[in-house]
Short mmCIF file of C-alpha atoms and ligand atoms in Angstrom, two decimals:
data_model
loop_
_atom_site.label_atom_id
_atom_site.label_comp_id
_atom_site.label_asym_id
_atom_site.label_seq_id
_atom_site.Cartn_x
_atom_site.Cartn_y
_atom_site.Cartn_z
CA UNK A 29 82.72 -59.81 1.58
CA UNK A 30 81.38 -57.40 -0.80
CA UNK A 31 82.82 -53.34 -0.80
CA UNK A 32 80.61 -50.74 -1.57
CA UNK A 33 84.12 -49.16 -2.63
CA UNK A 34 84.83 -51.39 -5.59
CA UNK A 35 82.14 -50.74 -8.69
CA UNK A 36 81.01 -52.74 -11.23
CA UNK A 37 79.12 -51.60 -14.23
CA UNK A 38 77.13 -53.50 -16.12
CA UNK A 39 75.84 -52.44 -19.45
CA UNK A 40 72.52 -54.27 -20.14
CA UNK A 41 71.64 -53.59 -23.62
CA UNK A 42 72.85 -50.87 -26.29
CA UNK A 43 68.97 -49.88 -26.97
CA UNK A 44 68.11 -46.26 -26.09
CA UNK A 45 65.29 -43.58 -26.72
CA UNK A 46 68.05 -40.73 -27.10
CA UNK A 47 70.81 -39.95 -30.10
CA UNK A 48 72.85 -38.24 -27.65
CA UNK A 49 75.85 -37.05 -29.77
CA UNK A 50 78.61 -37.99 -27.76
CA UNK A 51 77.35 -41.54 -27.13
CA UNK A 52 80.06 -43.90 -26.70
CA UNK A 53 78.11 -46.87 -26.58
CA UNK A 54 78.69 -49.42 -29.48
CA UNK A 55 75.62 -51.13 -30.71
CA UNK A 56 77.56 -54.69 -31.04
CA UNK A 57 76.89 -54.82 -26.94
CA UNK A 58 74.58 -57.89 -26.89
CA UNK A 59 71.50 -57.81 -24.68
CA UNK A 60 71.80 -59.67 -21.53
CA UNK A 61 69.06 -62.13 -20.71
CA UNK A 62 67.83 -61.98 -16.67
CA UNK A 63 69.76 -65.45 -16.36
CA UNK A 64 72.87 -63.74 -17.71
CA UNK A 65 72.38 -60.38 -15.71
CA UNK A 66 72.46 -62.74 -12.94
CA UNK A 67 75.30 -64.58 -13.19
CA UNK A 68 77.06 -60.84 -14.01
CA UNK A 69 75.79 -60.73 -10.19
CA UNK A 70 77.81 -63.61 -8.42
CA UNK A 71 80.95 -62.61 -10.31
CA UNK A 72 80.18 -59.47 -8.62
CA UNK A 73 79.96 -61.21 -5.60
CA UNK A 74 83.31 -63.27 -6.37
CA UNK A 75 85.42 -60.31 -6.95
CA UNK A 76 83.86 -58.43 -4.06
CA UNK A 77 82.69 -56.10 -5.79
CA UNK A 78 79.64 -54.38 -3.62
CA UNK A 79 78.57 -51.15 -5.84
CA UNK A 80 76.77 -52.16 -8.84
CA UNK A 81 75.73 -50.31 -11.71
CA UNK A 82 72.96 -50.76 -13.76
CA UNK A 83 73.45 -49.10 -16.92
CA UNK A 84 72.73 -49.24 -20.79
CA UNK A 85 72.39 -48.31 -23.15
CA UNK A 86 69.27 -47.26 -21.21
CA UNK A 87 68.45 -49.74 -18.52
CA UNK A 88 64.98 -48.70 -18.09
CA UNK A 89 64.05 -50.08 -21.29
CA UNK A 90 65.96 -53.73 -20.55
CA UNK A 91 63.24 -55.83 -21.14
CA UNK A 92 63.82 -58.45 -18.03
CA UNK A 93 63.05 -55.31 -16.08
CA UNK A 94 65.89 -52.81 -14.49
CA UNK A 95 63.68 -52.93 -11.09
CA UNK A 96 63.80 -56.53 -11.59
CA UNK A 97 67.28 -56.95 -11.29
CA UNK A 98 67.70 -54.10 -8.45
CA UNK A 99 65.91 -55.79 -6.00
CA UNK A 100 67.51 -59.30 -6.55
CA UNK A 101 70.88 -56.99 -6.52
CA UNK A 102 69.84 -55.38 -3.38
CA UNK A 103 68.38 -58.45 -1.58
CA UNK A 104 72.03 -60.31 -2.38
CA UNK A 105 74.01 -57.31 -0.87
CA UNK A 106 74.70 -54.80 -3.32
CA UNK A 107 74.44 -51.03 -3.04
CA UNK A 108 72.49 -50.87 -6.59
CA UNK A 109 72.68 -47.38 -8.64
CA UNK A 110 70.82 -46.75 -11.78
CA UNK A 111 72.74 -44.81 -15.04
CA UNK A 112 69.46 -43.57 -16.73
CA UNK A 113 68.49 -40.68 -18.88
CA UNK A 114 65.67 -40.74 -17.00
CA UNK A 115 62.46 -40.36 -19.42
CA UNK A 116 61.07 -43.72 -18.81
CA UNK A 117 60.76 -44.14 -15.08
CA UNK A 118 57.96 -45.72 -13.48
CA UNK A 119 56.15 -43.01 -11.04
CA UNK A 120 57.52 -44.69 -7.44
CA UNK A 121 61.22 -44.45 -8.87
CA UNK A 122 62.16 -41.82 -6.45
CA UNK A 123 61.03 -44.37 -3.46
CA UNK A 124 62.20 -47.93 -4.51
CA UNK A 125 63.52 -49.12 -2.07
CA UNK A 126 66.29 -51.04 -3.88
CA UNK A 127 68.09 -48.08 -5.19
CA UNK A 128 70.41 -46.48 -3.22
CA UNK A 129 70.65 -43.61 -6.13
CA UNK A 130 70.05 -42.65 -9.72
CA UNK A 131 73.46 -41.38 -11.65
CA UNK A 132 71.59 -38.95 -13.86
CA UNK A 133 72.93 -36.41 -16.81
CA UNK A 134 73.08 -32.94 -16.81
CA UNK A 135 75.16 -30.92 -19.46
CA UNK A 136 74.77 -27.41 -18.78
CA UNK A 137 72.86 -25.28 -16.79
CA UNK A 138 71.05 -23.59 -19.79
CA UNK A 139 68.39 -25.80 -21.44
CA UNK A 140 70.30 -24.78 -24.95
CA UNK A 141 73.68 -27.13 -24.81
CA UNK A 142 71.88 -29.24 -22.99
CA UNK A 143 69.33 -30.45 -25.46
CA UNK A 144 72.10 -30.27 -28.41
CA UNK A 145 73.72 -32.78 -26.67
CA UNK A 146 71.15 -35.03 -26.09
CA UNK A 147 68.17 -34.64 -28.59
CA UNK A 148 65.88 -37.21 -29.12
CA UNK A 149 63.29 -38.65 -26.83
CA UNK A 150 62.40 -35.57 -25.63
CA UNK A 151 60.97 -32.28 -26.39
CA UNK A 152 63.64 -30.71 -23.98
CA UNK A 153 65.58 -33.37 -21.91
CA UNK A 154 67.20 -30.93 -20.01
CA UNK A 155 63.02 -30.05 -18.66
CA UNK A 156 63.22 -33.79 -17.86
CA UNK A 157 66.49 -33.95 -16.11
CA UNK A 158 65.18 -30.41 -13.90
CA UNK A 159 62.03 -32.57 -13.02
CA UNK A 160 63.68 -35.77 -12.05
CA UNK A 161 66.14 -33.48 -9.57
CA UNK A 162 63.50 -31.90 -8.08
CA UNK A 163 61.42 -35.04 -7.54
CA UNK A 164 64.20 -36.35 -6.05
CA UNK A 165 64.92 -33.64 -3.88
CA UNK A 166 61.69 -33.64 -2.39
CA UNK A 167 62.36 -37.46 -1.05
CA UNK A 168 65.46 -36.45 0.16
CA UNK A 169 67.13 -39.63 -2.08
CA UNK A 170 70.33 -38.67 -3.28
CA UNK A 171 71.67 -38.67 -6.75
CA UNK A 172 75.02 -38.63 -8.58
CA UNK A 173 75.33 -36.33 -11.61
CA UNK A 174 77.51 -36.54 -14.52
CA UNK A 175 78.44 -34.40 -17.07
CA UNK A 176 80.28 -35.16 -20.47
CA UNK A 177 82.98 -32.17 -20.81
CA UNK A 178 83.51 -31.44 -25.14
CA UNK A 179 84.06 -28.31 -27.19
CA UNK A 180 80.34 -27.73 -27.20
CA UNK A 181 79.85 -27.09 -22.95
CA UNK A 182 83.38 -26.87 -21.31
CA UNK A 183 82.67 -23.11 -20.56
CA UNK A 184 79.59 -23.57 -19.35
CA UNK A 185 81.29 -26.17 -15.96
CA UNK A 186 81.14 -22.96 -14.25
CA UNK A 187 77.45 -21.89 -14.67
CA UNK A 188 76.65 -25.59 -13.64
CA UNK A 189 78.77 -25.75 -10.54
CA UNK A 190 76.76 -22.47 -9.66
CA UNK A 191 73.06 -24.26 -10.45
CA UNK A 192 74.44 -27.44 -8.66
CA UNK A 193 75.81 -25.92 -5.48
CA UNK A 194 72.34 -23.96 -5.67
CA UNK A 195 70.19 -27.02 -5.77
CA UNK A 196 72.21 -28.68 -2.67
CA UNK A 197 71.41 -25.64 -1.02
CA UNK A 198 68.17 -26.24 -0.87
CA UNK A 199 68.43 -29.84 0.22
CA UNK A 200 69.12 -31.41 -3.10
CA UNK A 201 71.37 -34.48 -1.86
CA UNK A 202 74.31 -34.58 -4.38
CA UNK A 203 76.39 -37.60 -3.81
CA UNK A 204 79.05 -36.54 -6.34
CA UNK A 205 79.55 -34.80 -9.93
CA UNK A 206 81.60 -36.54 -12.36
CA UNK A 207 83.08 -35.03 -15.57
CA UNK A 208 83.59 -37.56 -18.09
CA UNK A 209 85.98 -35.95 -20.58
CA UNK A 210 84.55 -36.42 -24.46
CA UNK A 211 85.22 -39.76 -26.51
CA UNK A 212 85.12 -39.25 -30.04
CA UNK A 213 84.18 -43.02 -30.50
CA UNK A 214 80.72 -44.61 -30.59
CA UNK A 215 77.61 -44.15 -32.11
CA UNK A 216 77.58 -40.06 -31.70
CA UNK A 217 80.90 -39.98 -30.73
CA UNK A 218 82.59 -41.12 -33.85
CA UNK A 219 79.78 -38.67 -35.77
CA UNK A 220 80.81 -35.38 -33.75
CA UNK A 221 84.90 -35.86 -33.25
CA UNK A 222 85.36 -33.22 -34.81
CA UNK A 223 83.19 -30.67 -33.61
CA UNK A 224 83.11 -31.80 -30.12
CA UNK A 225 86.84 -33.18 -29.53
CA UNK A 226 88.31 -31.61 -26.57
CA UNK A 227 91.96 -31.44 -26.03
CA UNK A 228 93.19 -32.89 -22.66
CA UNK A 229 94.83 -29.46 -21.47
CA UNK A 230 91.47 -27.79 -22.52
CA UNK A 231 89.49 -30.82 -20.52
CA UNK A 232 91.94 -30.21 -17.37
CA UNK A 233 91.54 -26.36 -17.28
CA UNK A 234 87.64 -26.34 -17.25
CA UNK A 235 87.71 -29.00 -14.65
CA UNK A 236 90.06 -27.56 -12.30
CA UNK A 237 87.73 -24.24 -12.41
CA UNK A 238 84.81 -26.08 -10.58
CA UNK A 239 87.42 -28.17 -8.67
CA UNK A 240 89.21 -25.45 -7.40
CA UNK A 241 85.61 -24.55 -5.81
CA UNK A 242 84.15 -25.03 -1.96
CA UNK A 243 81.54 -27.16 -3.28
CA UNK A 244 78.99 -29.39 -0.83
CA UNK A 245 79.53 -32.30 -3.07
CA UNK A 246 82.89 -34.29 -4.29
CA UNK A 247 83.84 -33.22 -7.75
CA UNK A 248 85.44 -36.08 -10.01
CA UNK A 249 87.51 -35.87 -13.10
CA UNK A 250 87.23 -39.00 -14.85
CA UNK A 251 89.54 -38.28 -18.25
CA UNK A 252 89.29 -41.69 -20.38
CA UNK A 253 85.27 -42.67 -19.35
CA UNK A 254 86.50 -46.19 -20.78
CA UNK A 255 88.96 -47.21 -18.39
CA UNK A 256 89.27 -46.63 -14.38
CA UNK A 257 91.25 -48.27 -11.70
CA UNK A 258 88.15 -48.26 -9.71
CA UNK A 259 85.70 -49.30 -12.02
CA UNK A 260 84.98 -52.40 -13.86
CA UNK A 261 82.63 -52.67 -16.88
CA UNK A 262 80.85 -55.85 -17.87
CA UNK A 263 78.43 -57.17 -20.57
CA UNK A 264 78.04 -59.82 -22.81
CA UNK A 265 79.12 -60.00 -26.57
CA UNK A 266 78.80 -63.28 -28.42
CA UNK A 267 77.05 -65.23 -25.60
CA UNK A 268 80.00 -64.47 -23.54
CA UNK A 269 80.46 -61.79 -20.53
CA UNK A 270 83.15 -59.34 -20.95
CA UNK A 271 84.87 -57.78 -18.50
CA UNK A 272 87.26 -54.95 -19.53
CA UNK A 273 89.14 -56.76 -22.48
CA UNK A 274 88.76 -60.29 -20.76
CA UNK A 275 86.14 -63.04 -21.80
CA UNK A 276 84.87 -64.97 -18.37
CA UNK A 277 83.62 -68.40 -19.40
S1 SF4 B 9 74.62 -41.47 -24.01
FE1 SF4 B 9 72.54 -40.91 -24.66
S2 SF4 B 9 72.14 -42.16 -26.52
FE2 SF4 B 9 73.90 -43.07 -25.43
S3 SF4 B 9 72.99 -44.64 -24.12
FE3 SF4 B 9 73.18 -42.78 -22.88
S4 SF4 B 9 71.20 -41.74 -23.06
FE4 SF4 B 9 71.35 -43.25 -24.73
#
């Protein structure tokens, strides 16, 4: 019996068209082949785990195909999201029918933070991320934002909350914001620690300004991005899936 209430993640590949500077992803992730994506799948299934992740690196550009593997997801049961940055989407994303929503990024409200955070791959990503909200809100297909709190943008949560509870206003279908607290590890991570460290208090006051909000959407403080009670994270390293710390077979 699979719940939509359990989530697994799976983390494709490390490739990606960005150099986001908070990136936490480690390039020693291994690719996984379709055959291996799809095993990832009936653990899934074993665990009963019904809310699946796809997720890079950037899963877009997963050769096996990202759309591939969402509609074998969804025709086995899952509810399938898709983590992208969202420059590489084909031009029927907002309709496929396999995803139940896209988790996209969004930094600040202010192109300027924005596009510090995440250059690369795009003249002004945070033009691209506007664009993909809007297409989406015109479908009426709901999205999940999330937001990566550091020294660089914590005092711009409140601007953002304003420009989010804005766009649900006008029928933009928010399932939920998260705010991943900063993790000086990774490929940009490790780079920026030190100008983008956050300290937890500092972390906890800026999210319990937009918390402390009426907003139309559920607000979500997630403080170590590496490790949840609800979430599990798998890929393969050495041949071998991962989940968490443990090796599988
Ligand atoms: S955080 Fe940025 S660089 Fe890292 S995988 Fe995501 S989009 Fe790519």
């Amino acid at each position: 019996m699979l719940d939509v209430n359990v989530v697994g993640v799976l983390f494709l590949h490390a490739g990606c068209n960005m150099r986001c500077g908070f990136c936490i992803t480690d390039d020693t992730c291994g690719s996984m082949t379709l055959d291996e994506a799809l095993t990832t799948l009936e653990v899934l299934e074993a665990r009963g785990v019904g809310n699946v992740v796809l997720g890079g690196g950037e899963p877009t550009l997963w050769s096996p195909g990202v759309f591939r593997l969402s509609a074998e997801a969804h025709a086995r049961g899952f509810l399938v999201q898709i983590g992208t940055n969202g420059i590489v989407l084909p031009s029927d994303y907002a309709q496929n029918p396999s995803v139940a929503r896209y988790v996209l990024p969004l930094e600040s409200a202010g192109a300027e933070i924005h596009d510090r955070m995440r250059p690369g791959g795009a003249a002004s990503h945070h033009a691209v991320m506007l664009g993909r909200l809007e297409e989406l809100r015109k479908v009426g297909r709901q999205v999940t934002l999330s937001t990566v709190v550091s020294a660089w943008n914590a005092q711009e949560l409140p601007a953002l909350a304003d420009w989010l509870s804005r766009y649900a206003e006008q029928g933009g279908r928010i399932h939920a914001w998260h705010l991943y607290r900063f993790v000086p590890e990774g490929r940009g991570g490790e780079v920026n620690a030190d100008s983008m460290r956050i300290s937890l208090a500092d972390y906890e006051a800026a999210c319990e300004e937009v918390k402390g909000r009426t907003l139309p959407f559920s607000v979500l403080k997630r403080p170590d991005m590496r490790h949840s009670k609800t979430v599990d994270f798998f890929w393969y390293e050495g041949g071998r899936l991962q989940v968490g710390s443990e090796v599988w077979a």
